[in-house]
Amino acid sequence: MDRKVIIIPTYNEKENIEKIIRAVFSLEGGYHILVIEDGSPDGTAAIVKGLQKEFPERLHMIERQGKLGLGTAYITGFKWSVEQGYDYIFEMDADFSHNPNDVPKLYQACKEGADLAIGSRYCNGISVINWPIGRVIMSYYASVYVRTVLGMKVYDTTAGFKCYRRRVLETIDLDKVRMKGYGFQIEMKYSTYKLGFKIKEVPIIFVDRTEGTSKMSSGIFGEAFWGVMRLKMRRIKPRKQ
């Protein structure tokens, strides 16, 4: 059986973490979870440790000292997952904005030939629930901007719900990934695209969190905007084996 792990970064997710873990483990297919916990003061780590006693083989956690950024959390998770020999490596939020029931759709897309499957809000119209209209417009046109500048035929360039085949993460030089916030999602997709891997978007419905606090900020969007211009100028090279 394919080995599959879902990486979930957390910071102050005590309202959501147990529910999302149980939802993933209720899926068929034997998915594992790796929580990247950034020193949440609300006790998120303690909840995960309690659940590890119930799911000792399937639930893993890396604790970091402080809030070090979304990109570095995923890079840490990618390296660990590759070292552990997982075949398919997922990104997913803890707050149910990504529906766990869509996980098998991303996996199936990779099984059918994609190297990166993206849970896309924009490949089939706009599929976002509970966002203010201003944020929908900003997010949608941010993806249009990225697609135009980078020439990458991906509709949801900032999507954070994804499934990679291991060989993609073995090929990308993860130590050279520079953007830390949502720009990280753009950089990873662009690197995947430039290295010749096949990308497929899978339509999903994105529902904004109902519990906990959003980590979005204007600084995150600023990094993504200017980072795209710099990304266009860079040569993307595979990692030296």
CSV table of N, CA and C in Angstrom, one decimal, residues 6-8 10 25 32-33 45 57 79 84 86 112 116 118 127 146 149 169 190 195-196 207 233:
chain,number,residue,atom,x,y,z
A,6,ILE,N,-0.1,13.5,5.8
A,6,ILE,CA,-0.7,14.8,5.6
A,6,ILE,C,0.0,15.7,6.7
A,7,ILE,N,0.6,16.8,6.2
A,7,ILE,CA,1.3,17.7,7.0
A,7,ILE,C,0.3,18.8,7.4
A,8,ILE,N,0.2,19.0,8.7
A,8,ILE,CA,-0.7,20.1,9.2
A,8,ILE,C,0.1,21.0,10.1
A,10,THR,N,0.5,24.0,12.8
A,10,THR,CA,-0.5,24.5,13.8
A,10,THR,C,0.2,25.7,14.6
A,25,PHE,N,-8.3,10.5,10.1
A,25,PHE,CA,-8.2,9.1,10.5
A,25,PHE,C,-9.4,8.3,10.2
A,32,HIS,N,-1.5,8.9,7.3
A,32,HIS,CA,-0.8,9.4,8.5
A,32,HIS,C,-0.9,10.9,8.6
A,33,ILE,N,-0.6,11.4,9.8
A,33,ILE,CA,-0.5,12.9,10.0
A,33,ILE,C,0.8,13.3,10.6
A,45,ALA,N,-0.3,21.5,21.4
A,45,ALA,CA,0.7,20.4,21.5
A,45,ALA,C,0.2,19.3,22.5
A,57,GLU,N,1.1,4.9,15.9
A,57,GLU,CA,1.8,4.6,14.6
A,57,GLU,C,1.5,5.6,13.5
A,79,LYS,N,10.9,17.5,4.5
A,79,LYS,CA,12.2,16.8,4.7
A,79,LYS,C,12.0,15.6,5.5
A,84,GLN,N,11.3,9.7,5.8
A,84,GLN,CA,10.6,8.5,6.3
A,84,GLN,C,10.0,7.6,5.2
A,86,TYR,N,7.7,8.3,2.7
A,86,TYR,CA,6.3,8.4,2.3
A,86,TYR,C,6.2,8.6,0.8
A,112,GLU,N,-3.3,8.9,-10.9
A,112,GLU,CA,-3.7,8.9,-12.3
A,112,GLU,C,-2.7,9.6,-13.2
A,116,LEU,N,1.8,16.8,-8.9
A,116,LEU,CA,1.3,17.7,-7.9
A,116,LEU,C,-0.2,17.9,-8.2
A,118,ILE,N,-3.6,19.9,-6.9
A,118,ILE,CA,-3.9,21.1,-6.1
A,118,ILE,C,-5.4,21.1,-5.9
A,127,SER,N,-15.0,29.1,-5.9
A,127,SER,CA,-15.7,28.3,-4.9
A,127,SER,C,-15.2,28.6,-3.5
A,146,VAL,N,-0.3,36.3,-10.6
A,146,VAL,CA,0.8,35.4,-10.6
A,146,VAL,C,0.9,34.6,-11.9
A,149,VAL,N,2.3,36.8,-14.7
A,149,VAL,CA,3.8,37.1,-14.6
A,149,VAL,C,4.6,35.9,-14.8
A,169,LEU,N,9.4,16.5,-4.3
A,169,LEU,CA,10.1,17.1,-3.2
A,169,LEU,C,11.5,16.6,-3.1
A,190,TYR,N,5.6,27.0,-8.7
A,190,TYR,CA,6.4,27.4,-9.8
A,190,TYR,C,7.6,26.5,-10.0
A,195,LEU,N,10.5,22.6,-13.2
A,195,LEU,CA,11.2,21.4,-13.3
A,195,LEU,C,10.6,20.3,-14.1
A,196,GLY,N,9.5,20.7,-14.7
A,196,GLY,CA,8.8,19.8,-15.7
A,196,GLY,C,7.9,18.8,-15.2
A,207,VAL,N,-14.0,26.6,2.5
A,207,VAL,CA,-14.9,27.2,3.5
A,207,VAL,C,-14.0,27.9,4.6
A,233,MET,N,12.7,36.1,-12.2
A,233,MET,CA,14.1,36.4,-12.6
A,233,MET,C,15.1,35.2,-12.3
